[in-house]
Short mmCIF file of C-alpha atoms in Angstrom, two decimals:
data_model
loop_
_atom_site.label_atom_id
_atom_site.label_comp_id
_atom_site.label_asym_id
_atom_site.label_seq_id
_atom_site.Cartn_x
_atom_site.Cartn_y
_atom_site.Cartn_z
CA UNK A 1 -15.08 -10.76 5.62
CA UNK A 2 -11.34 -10.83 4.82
CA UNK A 3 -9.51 -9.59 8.15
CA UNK A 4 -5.74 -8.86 8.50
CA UNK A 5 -4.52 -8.32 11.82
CA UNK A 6 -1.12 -7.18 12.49
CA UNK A 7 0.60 -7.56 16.05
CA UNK A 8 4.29 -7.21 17.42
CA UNK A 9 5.39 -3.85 17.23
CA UNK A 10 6.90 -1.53 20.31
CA UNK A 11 9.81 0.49 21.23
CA UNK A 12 12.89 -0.83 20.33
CA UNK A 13 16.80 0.66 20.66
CA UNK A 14 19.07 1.06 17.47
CA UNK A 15 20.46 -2.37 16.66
CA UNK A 16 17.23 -4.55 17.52
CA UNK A 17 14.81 -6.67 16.91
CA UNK A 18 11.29 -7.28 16.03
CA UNK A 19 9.26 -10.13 15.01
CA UNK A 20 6.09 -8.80 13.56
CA UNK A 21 2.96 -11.00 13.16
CA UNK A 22 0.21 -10.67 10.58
CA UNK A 23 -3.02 -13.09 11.42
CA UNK A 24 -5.22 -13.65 8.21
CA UNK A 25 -9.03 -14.72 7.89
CA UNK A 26 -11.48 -14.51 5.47
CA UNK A 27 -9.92 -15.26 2.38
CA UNK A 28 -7.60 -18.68 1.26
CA UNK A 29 -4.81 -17.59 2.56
CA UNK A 30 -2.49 -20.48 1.19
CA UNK A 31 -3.35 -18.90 -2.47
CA UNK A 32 -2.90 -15.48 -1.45
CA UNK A 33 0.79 -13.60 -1.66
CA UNK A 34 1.11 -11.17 1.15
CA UNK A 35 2.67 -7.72 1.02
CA UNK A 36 4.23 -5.75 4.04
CA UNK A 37 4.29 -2.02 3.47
CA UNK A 38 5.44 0.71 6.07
CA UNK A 39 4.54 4.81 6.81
CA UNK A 40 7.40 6.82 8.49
CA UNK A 41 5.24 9.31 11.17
CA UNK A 42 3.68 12.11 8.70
CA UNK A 43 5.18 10.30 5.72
CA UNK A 44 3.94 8.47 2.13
CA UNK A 45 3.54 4.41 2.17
CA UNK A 46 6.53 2.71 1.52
CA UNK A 47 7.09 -0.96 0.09
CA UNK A 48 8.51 -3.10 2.39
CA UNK A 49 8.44 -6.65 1.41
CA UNK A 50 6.17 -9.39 -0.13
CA UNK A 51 5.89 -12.93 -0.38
CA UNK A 52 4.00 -15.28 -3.05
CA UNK A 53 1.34 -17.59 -2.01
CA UNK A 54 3.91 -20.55 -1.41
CA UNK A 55 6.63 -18.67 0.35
CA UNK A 56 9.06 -20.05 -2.39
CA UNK A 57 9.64 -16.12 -3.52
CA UNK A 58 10.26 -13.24 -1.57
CA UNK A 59 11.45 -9.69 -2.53
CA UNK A 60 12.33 -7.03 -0.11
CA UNK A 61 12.71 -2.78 -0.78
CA UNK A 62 16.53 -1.78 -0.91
CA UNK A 63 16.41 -0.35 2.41
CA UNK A 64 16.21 -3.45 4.36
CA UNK A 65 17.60 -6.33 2.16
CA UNK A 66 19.79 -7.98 4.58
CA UNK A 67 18.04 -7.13 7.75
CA UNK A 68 14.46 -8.00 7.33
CA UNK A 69 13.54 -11.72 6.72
CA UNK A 70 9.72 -11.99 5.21
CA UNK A 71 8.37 -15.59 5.87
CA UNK A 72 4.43 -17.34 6.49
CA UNK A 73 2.68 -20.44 7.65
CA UNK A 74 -0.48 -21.25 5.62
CA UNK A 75 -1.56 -23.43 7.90
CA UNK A 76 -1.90 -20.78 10.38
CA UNK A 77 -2.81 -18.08 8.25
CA UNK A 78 -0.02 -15.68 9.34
CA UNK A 79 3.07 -13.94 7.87
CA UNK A 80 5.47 -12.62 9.75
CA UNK A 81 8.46 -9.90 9.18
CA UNK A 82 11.48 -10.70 11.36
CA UNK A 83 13.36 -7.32 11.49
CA UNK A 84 16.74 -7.10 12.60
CA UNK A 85 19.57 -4.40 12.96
CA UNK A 86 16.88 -2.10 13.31
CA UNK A 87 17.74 1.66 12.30
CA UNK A 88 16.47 4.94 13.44
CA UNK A 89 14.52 5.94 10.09
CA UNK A 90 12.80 2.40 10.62
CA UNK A 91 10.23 3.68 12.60
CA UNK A 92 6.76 4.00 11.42
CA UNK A 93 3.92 1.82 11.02
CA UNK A 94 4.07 -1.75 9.50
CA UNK A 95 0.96 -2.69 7.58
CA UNK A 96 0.18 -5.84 5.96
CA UNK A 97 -1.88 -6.52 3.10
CA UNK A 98 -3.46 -8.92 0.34
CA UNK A 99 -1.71 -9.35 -2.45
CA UNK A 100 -0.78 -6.11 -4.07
CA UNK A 101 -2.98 -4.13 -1.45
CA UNK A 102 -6.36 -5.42 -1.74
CA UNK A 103 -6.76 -5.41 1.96
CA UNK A 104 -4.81 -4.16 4.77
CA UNK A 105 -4.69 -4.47 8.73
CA UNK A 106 -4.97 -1.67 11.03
CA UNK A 107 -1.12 -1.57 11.17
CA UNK A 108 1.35 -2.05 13.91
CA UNK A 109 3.62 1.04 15.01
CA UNK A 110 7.76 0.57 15.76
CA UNK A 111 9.55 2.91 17.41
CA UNK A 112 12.94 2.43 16.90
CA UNK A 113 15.08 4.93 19.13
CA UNK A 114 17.91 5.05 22.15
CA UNK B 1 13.35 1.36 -9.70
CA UNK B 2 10.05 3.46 -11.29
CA UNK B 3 9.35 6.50 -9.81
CA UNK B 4 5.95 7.68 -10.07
CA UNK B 5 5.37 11.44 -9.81
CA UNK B 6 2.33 12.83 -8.30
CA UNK B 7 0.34 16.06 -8.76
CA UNK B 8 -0.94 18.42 -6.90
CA UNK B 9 0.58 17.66 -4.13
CA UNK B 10 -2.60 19.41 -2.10
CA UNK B 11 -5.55 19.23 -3.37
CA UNK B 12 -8.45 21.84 -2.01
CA UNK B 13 -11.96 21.49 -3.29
CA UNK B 14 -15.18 22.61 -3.15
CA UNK B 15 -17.90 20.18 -2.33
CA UNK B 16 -19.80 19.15 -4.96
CA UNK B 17 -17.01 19.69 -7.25
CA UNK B 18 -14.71 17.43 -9.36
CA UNK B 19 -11.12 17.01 -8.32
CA UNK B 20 -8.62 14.94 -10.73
CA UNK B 21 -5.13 13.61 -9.80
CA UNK B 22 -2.29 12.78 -12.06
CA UNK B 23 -0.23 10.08 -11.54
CA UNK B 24 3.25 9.64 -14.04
CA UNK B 25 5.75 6.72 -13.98
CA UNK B 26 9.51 7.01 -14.83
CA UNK B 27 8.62 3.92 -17.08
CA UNK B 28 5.83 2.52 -18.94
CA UNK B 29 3.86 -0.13 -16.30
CA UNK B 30 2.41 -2.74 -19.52
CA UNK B 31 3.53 -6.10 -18.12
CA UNK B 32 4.54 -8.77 -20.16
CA UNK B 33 0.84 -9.88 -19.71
CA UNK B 34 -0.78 -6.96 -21.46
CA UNK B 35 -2.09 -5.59 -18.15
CA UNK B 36 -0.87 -2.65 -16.10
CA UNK B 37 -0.70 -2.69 -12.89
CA UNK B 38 -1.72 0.66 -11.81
CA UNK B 39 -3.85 1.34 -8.42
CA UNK B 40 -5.13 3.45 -6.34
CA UNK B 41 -5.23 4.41 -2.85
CA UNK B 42 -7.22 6.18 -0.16
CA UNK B 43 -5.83 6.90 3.43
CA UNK B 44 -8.67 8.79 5.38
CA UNK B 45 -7.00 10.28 8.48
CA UNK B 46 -6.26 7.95 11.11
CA UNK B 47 -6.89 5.33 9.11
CA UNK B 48 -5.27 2.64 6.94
CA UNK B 49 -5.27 3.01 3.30
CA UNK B 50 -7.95 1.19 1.15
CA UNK B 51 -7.63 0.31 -2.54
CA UNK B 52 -9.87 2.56 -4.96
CA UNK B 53 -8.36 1.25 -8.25
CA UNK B 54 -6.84 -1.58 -9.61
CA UNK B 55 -5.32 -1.90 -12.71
CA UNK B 56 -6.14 1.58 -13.86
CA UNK B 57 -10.02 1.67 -14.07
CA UNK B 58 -11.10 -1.39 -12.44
CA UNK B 59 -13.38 0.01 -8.68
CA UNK B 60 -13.36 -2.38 -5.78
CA UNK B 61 -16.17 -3.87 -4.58
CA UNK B 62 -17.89 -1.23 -2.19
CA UNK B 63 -16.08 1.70 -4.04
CA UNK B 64 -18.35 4.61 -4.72
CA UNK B 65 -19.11 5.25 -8.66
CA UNK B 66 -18.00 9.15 -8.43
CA UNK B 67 -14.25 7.53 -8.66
CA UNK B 68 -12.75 6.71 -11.73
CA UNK B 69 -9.08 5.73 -12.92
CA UNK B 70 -7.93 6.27 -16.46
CA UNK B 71 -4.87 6.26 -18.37
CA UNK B 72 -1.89 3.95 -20.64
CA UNK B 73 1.66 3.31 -20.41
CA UNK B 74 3.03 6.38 -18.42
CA UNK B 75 0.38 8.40 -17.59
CA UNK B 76 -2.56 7.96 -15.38
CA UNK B 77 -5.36 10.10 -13.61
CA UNK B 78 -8.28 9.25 -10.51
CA UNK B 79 -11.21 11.36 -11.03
CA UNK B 80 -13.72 12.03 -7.98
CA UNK B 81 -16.69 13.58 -9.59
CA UNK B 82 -18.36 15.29 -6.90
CA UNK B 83 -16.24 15.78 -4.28
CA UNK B 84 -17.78 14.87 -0.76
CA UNK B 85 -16.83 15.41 3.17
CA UNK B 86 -15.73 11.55 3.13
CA UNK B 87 -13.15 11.89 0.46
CA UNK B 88 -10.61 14.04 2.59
CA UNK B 89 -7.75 12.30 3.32
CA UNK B 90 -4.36 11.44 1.15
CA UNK B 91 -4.40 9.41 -2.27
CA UNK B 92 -1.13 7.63 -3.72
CA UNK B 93 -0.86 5.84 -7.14
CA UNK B 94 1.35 2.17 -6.73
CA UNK B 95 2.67 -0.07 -9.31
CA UNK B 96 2.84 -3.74 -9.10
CA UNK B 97 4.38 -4.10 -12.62
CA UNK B 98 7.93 -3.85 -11.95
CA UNK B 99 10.03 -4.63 -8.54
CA UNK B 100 9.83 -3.12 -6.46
CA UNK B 101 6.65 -1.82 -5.95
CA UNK B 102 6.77 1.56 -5.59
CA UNK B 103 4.36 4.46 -4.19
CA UNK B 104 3.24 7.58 -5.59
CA UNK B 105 3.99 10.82 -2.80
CA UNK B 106 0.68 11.02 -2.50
CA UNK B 107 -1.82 13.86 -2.86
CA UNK B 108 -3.63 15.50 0.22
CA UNK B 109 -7.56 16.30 -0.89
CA UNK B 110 -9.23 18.80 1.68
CA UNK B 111 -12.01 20.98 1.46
CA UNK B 112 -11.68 24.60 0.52
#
């Protein structure tokens, strides 16, 4: 049974950081890109960020090129999404998925406010 | 970056009844490959979304037969047949031919 489990998120002040973790199992994960997508409270989904299989290519949405790093270990079976300079309309909650969306976590909420 | 343009944006239907969603990109989603790289998503309330639909008409595993995707190039529509209690809950169109993905505004499906 493929399993996603995200983990890191909180409260956090304008101009922070987060490191959030996403622990795989289930599935080969080392053949597997990985997508991070994000819901603003009451909001639509929102691409956030992905990363192929090897690591070797990453893209990121507009709105947080420059900030937020996507990066993975396959031999643990995680990806993670350091996110820096963290902004008000950041908040929501982070969910990572398979691929394109296959399968997703449960999601991780941040709360980004003074 | 494609924008894809939902409708209705609320959805209310009778149970038992079909519903249908529409689902139009800014720009046609045919890859290079041949394929388009449509899908679609349910988000029950409280819940994370799961993948209906991949590549316009394929179901995931598990996904029940009353759901159907259709469409080409621009245009593209999820069909529930008989609309039951367990289908309430938001549905959003995403591409994966072009970067960035991008999201559909989703549609809300309740029952009248």
């Amino acid at each position: 049974e493929v399993q996603l489990v995200e983990s890191g998120g909180g409260f956090v002040q304008p101009g922070g950081s987060l490191r959030l973790s996403c622990a795989a199992s289930g599935f080969t994960f080392w053949t597997s890109a990985m997508t991070w997508v994000r819901q603003a409270p009451g909001k639509g989904l929102e691409w956030v960020s992905s990363i192929s299989a090897s690591g070797g290519v990453k893209n990121y949405a507009d709105s947080v090129k420059g900030r937020f790093t996507v990066s993975r270990e396959n031999s643990r079976n995680s990806v993670f999404l350091q996110m820096n300079s963290l902004r008000a309309d950041d908040t929501g909650v982070y969910y990572c998925a398979k691929e394109a969306g296959d399968f997703w976590g449960q999601g991780t909420l941040v709360i980004v406010s003074s | 970056d494609v924008v894809l343009t939902q409708s209705p944006l609320s959805l209310p239907v009778t149970l038992g009844q079909p519903a249908s969603i529409s689902c139009r990109s800014s720009e046609s989603l045919v890859d290079s490959d041949g394929n388009t790289y449509l899908n679609w998503f349910q988000q029950r309330p409280g819940q994370s979304p799961r993948r209906l639909i991949y590549t316009v008409s394929n179901r995931d595993s598990g996904v029940p037969d009353r759901f159907s995707g259709s469409g080409s190039g621009t245009d593209f529509t999820l069909k529930i047949s008989r609309v039951e209690a367990e289908d309430v809950g938001v549905y959003y169109c995403m591409q994966n031919t072009h970067w960035p993905l991008t999201f559909g505004g989703g549609t809300k499906v309740e029952i009248k």
